[in-house]
Coordinates of C-alpha atoms in Angstrom, one line a residue:
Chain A
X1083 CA 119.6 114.2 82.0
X1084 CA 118.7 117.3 79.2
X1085 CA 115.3 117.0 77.5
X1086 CA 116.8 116.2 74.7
X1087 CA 117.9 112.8 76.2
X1088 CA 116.1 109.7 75.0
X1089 CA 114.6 107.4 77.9
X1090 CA 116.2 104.6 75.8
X1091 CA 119.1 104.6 73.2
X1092 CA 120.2 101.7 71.2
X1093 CA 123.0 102.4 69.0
X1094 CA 125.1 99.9 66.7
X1095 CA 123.4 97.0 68.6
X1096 CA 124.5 93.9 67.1
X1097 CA 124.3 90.1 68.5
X1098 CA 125.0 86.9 66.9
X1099 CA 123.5 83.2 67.8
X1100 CA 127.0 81.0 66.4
X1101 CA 126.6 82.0 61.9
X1102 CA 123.6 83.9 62.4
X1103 CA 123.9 87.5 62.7
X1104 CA 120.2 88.2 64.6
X1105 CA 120.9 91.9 65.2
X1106 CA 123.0 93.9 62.9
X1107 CA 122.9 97.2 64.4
X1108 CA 120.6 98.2 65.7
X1109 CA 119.6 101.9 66.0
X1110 CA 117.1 103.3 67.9
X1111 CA 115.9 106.5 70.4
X1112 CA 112.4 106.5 72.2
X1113 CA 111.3 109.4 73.4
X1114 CA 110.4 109.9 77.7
X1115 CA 106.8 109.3 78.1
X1116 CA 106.1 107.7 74.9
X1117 CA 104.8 104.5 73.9
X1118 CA 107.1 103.0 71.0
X1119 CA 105.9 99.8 69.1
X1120 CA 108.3 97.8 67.7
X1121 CA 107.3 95.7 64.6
X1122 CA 108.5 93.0 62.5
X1123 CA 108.0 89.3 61.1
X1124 CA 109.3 86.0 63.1
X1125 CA 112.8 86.0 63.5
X1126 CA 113.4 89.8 62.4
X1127 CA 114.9 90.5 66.1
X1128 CA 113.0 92.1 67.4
X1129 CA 113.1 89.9 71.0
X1130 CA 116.7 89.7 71.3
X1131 CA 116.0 93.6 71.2
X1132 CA 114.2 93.7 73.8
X1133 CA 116.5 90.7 75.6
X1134 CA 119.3 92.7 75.3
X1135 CA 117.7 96.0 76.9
X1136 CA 116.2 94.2 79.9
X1137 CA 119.8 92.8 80.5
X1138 CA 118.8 89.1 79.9
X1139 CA 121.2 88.9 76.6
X1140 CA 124.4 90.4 76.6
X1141 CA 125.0 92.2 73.3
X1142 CA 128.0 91.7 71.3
X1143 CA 128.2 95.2 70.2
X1144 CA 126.9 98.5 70.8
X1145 CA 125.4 100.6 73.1
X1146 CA 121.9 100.8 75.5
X1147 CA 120.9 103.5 77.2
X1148 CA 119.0 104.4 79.9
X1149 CA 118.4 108.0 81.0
X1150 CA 121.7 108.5 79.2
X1151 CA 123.6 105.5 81.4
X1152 CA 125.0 103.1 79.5
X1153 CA 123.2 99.7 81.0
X1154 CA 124.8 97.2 78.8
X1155 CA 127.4 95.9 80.3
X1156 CA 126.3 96.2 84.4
X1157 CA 127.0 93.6 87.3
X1158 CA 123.9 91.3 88.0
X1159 CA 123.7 93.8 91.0
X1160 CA 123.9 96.8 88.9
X1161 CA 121.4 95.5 86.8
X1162 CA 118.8 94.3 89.4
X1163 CA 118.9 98.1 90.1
X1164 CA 117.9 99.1 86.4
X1165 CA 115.4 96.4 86.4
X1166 CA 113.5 98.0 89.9
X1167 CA 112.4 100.5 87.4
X1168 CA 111.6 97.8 85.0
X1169 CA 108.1 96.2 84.4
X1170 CA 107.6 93.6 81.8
X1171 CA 104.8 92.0 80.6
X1172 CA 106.0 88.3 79.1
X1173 CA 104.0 87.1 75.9
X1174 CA 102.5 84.0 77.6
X1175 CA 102.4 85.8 80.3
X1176 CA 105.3 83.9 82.7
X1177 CA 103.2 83.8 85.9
X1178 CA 104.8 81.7 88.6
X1179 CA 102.9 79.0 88.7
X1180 CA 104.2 77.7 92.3
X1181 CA 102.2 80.8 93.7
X1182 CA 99.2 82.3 94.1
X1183 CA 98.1 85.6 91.4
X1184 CA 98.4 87.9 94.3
X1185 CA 101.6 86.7 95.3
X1186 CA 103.1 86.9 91.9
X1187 CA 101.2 90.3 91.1
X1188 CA 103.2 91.9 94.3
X1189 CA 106.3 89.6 93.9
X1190 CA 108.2 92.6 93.2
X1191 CA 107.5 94.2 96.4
X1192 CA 107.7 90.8 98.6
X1193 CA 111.5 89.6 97.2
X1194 CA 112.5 93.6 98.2
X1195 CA 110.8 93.3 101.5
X1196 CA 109.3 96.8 100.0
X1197 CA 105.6 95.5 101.7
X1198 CA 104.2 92.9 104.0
X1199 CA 102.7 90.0 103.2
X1200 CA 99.2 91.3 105.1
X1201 CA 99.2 94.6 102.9
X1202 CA 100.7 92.9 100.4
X1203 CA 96.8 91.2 99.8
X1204 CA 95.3 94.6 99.5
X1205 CA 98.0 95.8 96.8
X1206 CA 97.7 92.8 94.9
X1207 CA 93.7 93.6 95.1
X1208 CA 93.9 97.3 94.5
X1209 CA 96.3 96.5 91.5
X1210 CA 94.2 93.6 89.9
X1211 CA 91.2 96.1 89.8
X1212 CA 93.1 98.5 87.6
X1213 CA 93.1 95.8 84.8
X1214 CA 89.5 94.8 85.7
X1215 CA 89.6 91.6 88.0
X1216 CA 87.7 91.2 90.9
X1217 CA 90.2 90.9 94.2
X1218 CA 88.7 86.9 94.5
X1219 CA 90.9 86.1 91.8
X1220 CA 93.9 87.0 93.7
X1221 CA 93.3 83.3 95.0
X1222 CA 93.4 81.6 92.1
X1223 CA 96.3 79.6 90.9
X1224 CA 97.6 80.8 87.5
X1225 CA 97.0 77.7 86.3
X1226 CA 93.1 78.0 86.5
X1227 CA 93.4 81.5 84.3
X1228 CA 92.2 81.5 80.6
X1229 CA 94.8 83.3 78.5
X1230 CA 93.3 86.7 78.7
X1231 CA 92.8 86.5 82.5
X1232 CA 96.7 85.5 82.7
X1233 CA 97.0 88.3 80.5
X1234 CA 95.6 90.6 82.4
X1235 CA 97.6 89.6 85.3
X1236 CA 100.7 89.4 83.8
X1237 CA 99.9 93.1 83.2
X1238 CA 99.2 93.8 86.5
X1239 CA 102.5 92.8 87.5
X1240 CA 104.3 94.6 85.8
X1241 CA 102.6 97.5 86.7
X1242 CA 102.8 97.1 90.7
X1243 CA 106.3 98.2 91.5
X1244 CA 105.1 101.9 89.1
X1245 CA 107.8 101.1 86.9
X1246 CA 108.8 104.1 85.2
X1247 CA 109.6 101.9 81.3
X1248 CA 107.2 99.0 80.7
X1249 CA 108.3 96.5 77.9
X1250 CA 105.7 94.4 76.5
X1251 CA 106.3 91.1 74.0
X1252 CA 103.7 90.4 71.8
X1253 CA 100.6 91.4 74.4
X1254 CA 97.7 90.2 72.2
X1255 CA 99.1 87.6 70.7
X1256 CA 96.6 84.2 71.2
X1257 CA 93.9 86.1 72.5
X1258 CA 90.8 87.2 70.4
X1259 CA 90.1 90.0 68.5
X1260 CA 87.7 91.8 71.4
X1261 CA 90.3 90.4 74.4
X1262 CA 93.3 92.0 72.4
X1263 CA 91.0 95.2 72.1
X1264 CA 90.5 94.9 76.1
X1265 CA 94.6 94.3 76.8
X1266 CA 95.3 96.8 74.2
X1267 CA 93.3 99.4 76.3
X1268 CA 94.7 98.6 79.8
X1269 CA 97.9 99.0 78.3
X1270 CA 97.4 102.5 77.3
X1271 CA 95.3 103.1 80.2
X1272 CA 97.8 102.0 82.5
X1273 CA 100.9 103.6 80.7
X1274 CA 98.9 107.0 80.5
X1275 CA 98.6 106.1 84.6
X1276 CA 101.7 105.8 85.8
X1277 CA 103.4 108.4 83.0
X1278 CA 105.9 105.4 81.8
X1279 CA 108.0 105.4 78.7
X1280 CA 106.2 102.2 77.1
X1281 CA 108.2 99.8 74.7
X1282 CA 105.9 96.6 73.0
X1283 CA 107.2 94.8 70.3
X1284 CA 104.0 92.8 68.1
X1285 CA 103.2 92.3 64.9
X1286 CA 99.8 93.0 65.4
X1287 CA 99.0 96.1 63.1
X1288 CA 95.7 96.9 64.9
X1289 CA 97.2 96.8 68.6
X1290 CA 100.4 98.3 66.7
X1291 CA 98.3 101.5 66.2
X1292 CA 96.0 101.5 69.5
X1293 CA 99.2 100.9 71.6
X1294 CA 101.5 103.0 69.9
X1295 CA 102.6 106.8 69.5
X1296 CA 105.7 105.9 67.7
X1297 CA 106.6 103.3 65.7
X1298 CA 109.7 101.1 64.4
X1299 CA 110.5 98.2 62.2
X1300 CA 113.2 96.1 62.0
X1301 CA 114.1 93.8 59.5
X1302 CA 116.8 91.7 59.1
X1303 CA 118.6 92.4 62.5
X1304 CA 118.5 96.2 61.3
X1305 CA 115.7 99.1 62.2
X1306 CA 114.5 100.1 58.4
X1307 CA 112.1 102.3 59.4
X1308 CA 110.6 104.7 62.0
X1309 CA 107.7 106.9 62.6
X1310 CA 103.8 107.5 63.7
X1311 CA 102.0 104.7 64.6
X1312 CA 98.8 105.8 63.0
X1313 CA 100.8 106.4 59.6
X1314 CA 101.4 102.4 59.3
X1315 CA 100.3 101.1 56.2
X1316 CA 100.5 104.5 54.4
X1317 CA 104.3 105.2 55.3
X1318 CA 105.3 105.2 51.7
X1319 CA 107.8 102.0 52.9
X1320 CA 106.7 99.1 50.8
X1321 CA 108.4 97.0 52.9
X1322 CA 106.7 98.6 56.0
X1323 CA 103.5 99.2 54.3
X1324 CA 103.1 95.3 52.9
X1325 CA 104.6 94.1 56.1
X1326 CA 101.3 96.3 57.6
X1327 CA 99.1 95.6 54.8
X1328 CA 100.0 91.5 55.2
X1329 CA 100.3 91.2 51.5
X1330 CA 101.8 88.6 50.2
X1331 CA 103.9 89.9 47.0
X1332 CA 106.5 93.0 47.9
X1333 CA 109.8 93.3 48.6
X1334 CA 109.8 90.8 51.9
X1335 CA 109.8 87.4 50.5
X1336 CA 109.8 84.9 53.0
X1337 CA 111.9 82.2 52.7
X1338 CA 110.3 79.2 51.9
X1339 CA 111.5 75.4 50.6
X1340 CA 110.3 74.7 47.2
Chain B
X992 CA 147.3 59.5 59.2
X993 CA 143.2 61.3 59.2
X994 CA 141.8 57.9 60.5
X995 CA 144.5 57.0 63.0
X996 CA 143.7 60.3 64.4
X997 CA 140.0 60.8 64.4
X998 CA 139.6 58.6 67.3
X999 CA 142.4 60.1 69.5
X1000 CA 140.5 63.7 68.2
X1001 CA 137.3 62.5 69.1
X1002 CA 139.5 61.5 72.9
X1003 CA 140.2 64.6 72.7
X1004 CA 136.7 66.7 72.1
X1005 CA 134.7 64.2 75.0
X1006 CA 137.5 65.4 77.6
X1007 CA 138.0 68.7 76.7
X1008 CA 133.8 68.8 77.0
X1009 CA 134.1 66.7 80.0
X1010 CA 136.2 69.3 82.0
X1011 CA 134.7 72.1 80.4
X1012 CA 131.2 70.9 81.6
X1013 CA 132.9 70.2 85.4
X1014 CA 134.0 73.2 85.5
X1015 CA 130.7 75.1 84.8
X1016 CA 128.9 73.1 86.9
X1017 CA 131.3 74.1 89.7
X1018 CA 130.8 77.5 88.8
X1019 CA 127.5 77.4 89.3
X1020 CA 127.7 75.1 92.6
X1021 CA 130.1 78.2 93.7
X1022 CA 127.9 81.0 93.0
X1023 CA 124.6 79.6 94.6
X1024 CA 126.8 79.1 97.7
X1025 CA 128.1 83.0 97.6
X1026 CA 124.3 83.7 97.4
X1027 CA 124.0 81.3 101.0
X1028 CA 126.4 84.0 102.5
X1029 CA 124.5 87.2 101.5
X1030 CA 121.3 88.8 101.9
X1031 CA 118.2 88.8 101.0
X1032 CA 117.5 84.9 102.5
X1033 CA 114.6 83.6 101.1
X1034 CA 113.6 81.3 104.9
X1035 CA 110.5 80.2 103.3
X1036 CA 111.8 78.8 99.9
X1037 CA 114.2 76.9 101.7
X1038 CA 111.6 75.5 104.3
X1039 CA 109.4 74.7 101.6
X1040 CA 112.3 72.6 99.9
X1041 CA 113.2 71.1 103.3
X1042 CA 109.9 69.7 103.6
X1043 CA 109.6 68.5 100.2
X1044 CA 113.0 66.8 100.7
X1045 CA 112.6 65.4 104.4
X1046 CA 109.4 64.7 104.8
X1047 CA 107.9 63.7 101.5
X1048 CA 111.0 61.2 100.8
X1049 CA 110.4 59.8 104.2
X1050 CA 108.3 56.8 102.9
X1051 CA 110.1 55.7 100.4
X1052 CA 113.3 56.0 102.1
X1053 CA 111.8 54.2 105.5
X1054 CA 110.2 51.1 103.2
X1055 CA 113.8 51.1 101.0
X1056 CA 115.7 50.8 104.6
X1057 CA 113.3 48.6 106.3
X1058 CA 113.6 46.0 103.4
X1059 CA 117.3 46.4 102.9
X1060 CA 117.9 45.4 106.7
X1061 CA 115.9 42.5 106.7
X1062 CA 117.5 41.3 103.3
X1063 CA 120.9 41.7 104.9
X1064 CA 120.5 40.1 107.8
X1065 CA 118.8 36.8 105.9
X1066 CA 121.9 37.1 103.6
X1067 CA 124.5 37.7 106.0
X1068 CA 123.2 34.7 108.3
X1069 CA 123.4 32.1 105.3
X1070 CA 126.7 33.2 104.5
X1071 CA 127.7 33.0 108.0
X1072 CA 126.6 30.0 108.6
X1073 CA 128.8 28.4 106.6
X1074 CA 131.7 29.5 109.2
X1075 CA 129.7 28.6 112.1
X1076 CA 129.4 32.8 112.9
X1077 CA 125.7 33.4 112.5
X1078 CA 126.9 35.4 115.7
X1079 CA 127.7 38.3 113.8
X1080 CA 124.8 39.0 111.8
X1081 CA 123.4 42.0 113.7
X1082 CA 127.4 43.9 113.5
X1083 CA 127.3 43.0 109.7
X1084 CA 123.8 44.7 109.8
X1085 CA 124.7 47.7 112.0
X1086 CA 128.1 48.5 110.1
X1087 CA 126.6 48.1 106.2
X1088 CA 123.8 50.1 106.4
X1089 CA 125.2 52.9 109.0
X1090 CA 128.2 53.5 106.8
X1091 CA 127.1 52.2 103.0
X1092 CA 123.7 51.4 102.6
X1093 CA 121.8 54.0 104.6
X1094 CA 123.5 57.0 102.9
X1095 CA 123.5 55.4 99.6
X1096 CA 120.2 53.7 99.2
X1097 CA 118.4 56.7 100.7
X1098 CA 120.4 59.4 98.3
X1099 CA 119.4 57.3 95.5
X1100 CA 116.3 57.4 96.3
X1101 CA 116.0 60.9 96.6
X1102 CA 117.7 61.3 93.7
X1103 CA 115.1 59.8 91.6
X1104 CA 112.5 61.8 93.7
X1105 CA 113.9 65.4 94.2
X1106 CA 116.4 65.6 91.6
X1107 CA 113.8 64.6 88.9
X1108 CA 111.3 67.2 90.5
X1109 CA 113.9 70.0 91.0
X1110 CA 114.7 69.8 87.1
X1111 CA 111.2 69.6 86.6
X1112 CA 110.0 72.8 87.9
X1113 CA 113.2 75.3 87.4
X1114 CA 113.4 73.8 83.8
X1115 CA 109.2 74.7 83.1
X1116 CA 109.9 77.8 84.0
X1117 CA 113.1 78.3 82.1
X1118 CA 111.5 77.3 78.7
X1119 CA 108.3 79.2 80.2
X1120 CA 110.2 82.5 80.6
X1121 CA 109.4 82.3 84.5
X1122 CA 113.3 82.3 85.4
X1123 CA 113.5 85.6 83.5
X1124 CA 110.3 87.2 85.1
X1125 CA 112.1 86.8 88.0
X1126 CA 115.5 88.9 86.8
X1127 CA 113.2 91.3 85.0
X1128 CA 111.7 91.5 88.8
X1129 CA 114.5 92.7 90.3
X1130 CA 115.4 89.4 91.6
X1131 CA 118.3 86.8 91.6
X1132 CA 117.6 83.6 89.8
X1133 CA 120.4 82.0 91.3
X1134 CA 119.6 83.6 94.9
X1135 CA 115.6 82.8 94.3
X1136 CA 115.8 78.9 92.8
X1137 CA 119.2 77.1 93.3
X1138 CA 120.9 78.4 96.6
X1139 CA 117.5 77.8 99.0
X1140 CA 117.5 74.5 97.2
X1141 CA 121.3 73.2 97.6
X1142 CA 120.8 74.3 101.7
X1143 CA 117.9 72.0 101.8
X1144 CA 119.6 69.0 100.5
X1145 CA 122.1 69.4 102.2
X1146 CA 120.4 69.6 105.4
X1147 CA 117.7 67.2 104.9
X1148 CA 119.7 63.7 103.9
X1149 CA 121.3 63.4 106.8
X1150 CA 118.3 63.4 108.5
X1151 CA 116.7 60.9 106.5
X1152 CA 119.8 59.0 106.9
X1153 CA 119.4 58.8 110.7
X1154 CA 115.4 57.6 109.8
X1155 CA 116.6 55.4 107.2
X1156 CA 119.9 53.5 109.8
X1157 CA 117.5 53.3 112.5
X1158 CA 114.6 51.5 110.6
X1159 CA 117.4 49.4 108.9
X1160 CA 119.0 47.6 111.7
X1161 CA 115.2 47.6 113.0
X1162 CA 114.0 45.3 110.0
X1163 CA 117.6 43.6 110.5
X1164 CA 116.2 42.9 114.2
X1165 CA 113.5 41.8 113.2
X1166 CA 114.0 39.1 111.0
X1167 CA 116.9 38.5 113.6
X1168 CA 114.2 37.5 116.3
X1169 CA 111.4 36.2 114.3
X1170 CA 113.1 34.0 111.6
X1171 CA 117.1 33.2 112.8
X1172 CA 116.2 32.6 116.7
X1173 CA 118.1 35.7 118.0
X1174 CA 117.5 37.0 121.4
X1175 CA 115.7 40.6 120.9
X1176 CA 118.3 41.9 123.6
X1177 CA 121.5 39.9 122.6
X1178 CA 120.4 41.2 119.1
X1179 CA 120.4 44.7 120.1
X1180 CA 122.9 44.6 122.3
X1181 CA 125.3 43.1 120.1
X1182 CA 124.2 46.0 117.7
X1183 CA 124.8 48.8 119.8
X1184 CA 128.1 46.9 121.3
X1185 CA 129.9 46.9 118.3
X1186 CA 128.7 50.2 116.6
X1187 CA 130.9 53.3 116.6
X1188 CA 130.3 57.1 116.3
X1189 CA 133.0 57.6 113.7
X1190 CA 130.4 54.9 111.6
X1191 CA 127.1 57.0 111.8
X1192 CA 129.0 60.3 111.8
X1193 CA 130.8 58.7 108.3
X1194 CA 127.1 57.5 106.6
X1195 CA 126.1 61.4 107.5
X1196 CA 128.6 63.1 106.4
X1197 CA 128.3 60.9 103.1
X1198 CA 124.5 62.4 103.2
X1199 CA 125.1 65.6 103.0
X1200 CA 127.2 65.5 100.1
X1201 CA 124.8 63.4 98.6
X1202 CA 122.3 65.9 99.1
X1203 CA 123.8 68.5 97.6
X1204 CA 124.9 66.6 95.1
X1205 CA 121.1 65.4 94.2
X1206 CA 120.1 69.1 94.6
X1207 CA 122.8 70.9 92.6
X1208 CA 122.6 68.2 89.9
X1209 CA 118.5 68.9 89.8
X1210 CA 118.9 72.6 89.4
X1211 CA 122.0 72.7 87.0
X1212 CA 120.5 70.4 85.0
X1213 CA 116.8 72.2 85.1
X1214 CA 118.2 75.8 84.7
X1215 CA 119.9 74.4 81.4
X1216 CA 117.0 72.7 80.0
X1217 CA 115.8 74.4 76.3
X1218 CA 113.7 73.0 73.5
X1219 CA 110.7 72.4 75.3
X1220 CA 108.6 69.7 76.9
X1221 CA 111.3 67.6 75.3
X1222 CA 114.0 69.7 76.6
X1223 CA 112.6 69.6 80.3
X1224 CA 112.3 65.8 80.1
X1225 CA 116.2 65.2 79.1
X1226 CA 117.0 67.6 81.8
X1227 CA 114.6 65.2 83.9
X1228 CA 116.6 62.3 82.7
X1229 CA 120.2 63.3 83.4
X1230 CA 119.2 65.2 86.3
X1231 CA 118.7 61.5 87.8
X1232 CA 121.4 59.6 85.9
X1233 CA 123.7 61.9 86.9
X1234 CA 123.1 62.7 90.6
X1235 CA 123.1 58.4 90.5
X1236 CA 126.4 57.8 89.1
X1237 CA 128.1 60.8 91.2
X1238 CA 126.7 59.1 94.8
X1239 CA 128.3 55.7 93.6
X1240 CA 131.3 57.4 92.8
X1241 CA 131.7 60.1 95.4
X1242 CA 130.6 57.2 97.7
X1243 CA 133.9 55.0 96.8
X1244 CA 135.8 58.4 97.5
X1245 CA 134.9 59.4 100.7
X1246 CA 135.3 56.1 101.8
X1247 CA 138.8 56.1 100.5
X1248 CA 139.1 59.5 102.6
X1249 CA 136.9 58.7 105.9
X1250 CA 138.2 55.0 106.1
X1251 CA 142.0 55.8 105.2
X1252 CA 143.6 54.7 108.5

């Protein structure tokens, strides 16, 4: 792989759900050892983008790359390989609620018989700590988490295995302003860590800029836009800068029943 | 000509859904068996569905079976009394639930325990995102949820079946000695007499098609679930229905098969 290779390439990515074309090729490189936020409103895309990179959509064009493999068309096999150096943190988290948070913070390392159960309690302890929970919450069932906590966890799973690409969907999204603050610096903290190409899609414009080095937005199943993370809202893109702004009157109407 | 054909068209879409839905299901039947074959084997996910099969039916399938003998054996007497051969009670007893009622009653029953709980749980986490945690964690959904699953129903009917014949033609004892003036050891012995293996062999085989039947049915229908809490609780709904209707229907066939001589 030259420098020049992107950790991730999308190019000409397009999927359809039956008459409505979601992603209408897409277009995108993100840089090794960056942290790339994609943004957009509800329904722009921008999770089937990141479906169709972890391999959990097919696309029905185009090309992903990975360290300058083509990834999107793999066996389940092939792809459970990709996905070892793979973490993902799931917007409501995704915790497996049948187990306990240690068990599901070292899942990864269970199911691929990579550690025992026995040091598998220290990991989970040694890994919860990085994102600021004591080791007695290990214990817990995910159930008796508040959002942030699950949060917080979900995080923590995703960064056991030392993934070397961490996608995360909408991280602060339900939590309050000072818990997305907290996530927002674990995140970076954690990325920064482990050295990880880092790849969160929100339309939070404050966690947009503390989580971010570059930025991206897609509109309309198309990427219309990319650059610095702490240029948004003075890009010189109306659409990007009202979409960051949140004002009501620009060039995105939403589409709404009179 | 439109309106004489719209109901042979509309024939024509159920069956063509019909078969295309049989043949995904069998699809998906087939791959969770490839994943039986080949490693990793997740031993505790299978005991733990084992258990919750076997031993958390076991109540309602011993009370079902208990009840069912006794019924039989007051019904089978009245009737038999008609033809002066009350004698034959405790065979009609023995044979009905060994090769019908046992496998039947007691799938049934687990169908509207395990199959509704299977659908459940894998279809919360489908609509929770849990079921692609787990492929984003390196790890087969299929492998992980459905194939320790299908083993365990398999494996655990039949078992509950053997719990389920012995306590029926116990309760058909019982009201055979305590209510119709039967002998406890002419009873049993008549029992035992006329029973063969080829009948509780039959009623076990029958079970373990039943089981995986109630368990493939349970996780099909859960892994498909969308659209919610609403979603998860029409999964719920045919997860039942249909494991019900297949054990009536597959029971008629392997009869037809087992009983063809």
């Amino acid at each position: 792989m030259s420098q020049d290779t992107p950790k991730i390439r999308l190019k000409g990515l397009r999927k359809a759900f039956g008459p409505k074309q979601v992603l209408d090729g897409v277009d995108l490189d993100i840089r090794a050892g960056h942290s790339m936020v994609i943004l957009g409103g509800s329904g722009s895309g921008k999770s089937v983008t990141l479906k169709c990179i972890l391999g959990l959509i097919p696309p029905d064009e185009g090309l992903i790359e990975i360290d300058g493999r083509d990834v999107s068309r793999l066996s389940r096999a092939e792809r459970e390989a990709v996905n070892d150096r793979i973490g993902m943190l799931f917007q409501n988290g995704a915790l497996f609620d049948s187990l306990p948070v240690w068990e599901n913070v070292c899942f990864k390392l269970l199911a691929q018989r990579r550690i025992s159960r026995a040091k598998a309690r220290d990991k989970a302890a040694e890994v919860l700590a990085q994102v600021g929970l004591a080791s007695s919450v290990g214990d817990l069932s995910p159930a008796e988490l508040s959002g942030g906590m699950q949060k917080r966890v979900g995080l923590a799973r995703a960064i056991a295995a030392e993934p070397d690409i961490i996608f995360f969907d909408e991280p602060t999204t339900g939590l309050d302003p000072i818990m997305g603050a907290v996530i927002d610096g674990l995140i970076v903290d954690c990325v920064k860590r482990l050295g990880a190409t880092a790849v969160s899609i929100t339309h939070d414009m404050a966690s947009a800029r503390r989580i971010g080095d570059d930025a991206a937005m897609i509109h309309r199943g198309q990427i219309i836009w990319r650059g610095a993370a702490a240029s948004l809202g003075e890009t010189g893109n109306a659409m990007v800068d009202q979409f960051a702004r949140g004002e009501r009157e620009g060039p995105i109407q939403m589409e709404l029943r009179k | 000509m439109d309106r004489i054909l719209d109901p042979v068209a509309a024939i024509g879409r159920a069956v063509i859904a019909l078969l295309r839905g049989t043949g995904a299901i069998a699809l998906f039947a087939a791959e969770a068996i490839s994943h039986l074959v080949r490693p990793p084997f997740y031993g505790r996910l299978f005991l733990k569905a084992f258990i919750e099969i076997a031993w958390f039916s076991l109540p309602v399938v011993a009370l079902t079976a208990v009840f069912t003998g006794m019924v039989l054996a007051l019904q089978s007497y009245t009737g038999f009394a008609r033809f002066n051969a009350e004698g034959a009670v405790a065979n009609v007893v023995v044979l009905s639930i060994t090769r019908e009622l046992g496998p039947v009653l007691a799938g049934l029953m687990v169908a509207g325990r395990i199959g509704a709980a299977f659908a459940a749980e894998i279809g919360t986490m489908r609509v929770t995102d849990q079921i692609d945690a787990l492929s984003t964690l390196s790890t087969n959904p299929m492998k992980y949820l459905v194939a320790p699953r299908l083993l365990a129903g398999t494996l655990a009917l039949p078992l509950l079946v053997i719990v389920a014949d012995t306590l029926g033609v116990m309760g058909g004892w019982l009201i055979g000695t305590q209510q119709l003036g039967f002998g406890s050891g002419a009873y049993l012995k008549a029992t035992f007499d006329f029973l063969q293996v080829a009948d509780v062999v039959s009623g076990l085989i029958k079970a373990a098609v039943f089981g995986f039947v109630i368990a493939l049915m349970g996780c099909w229908s859960g892994y498909h679930s969308g659209g919610g809490a609403q979603g998860v609780g029409r999964a719920t709904t045919s997860a039942v229905v249909a494991s019900s209707i297949l054990i009536l229907a597959l029971d008629y066939v392997l009869t037809a098969v087992l009983f063809s001589r």
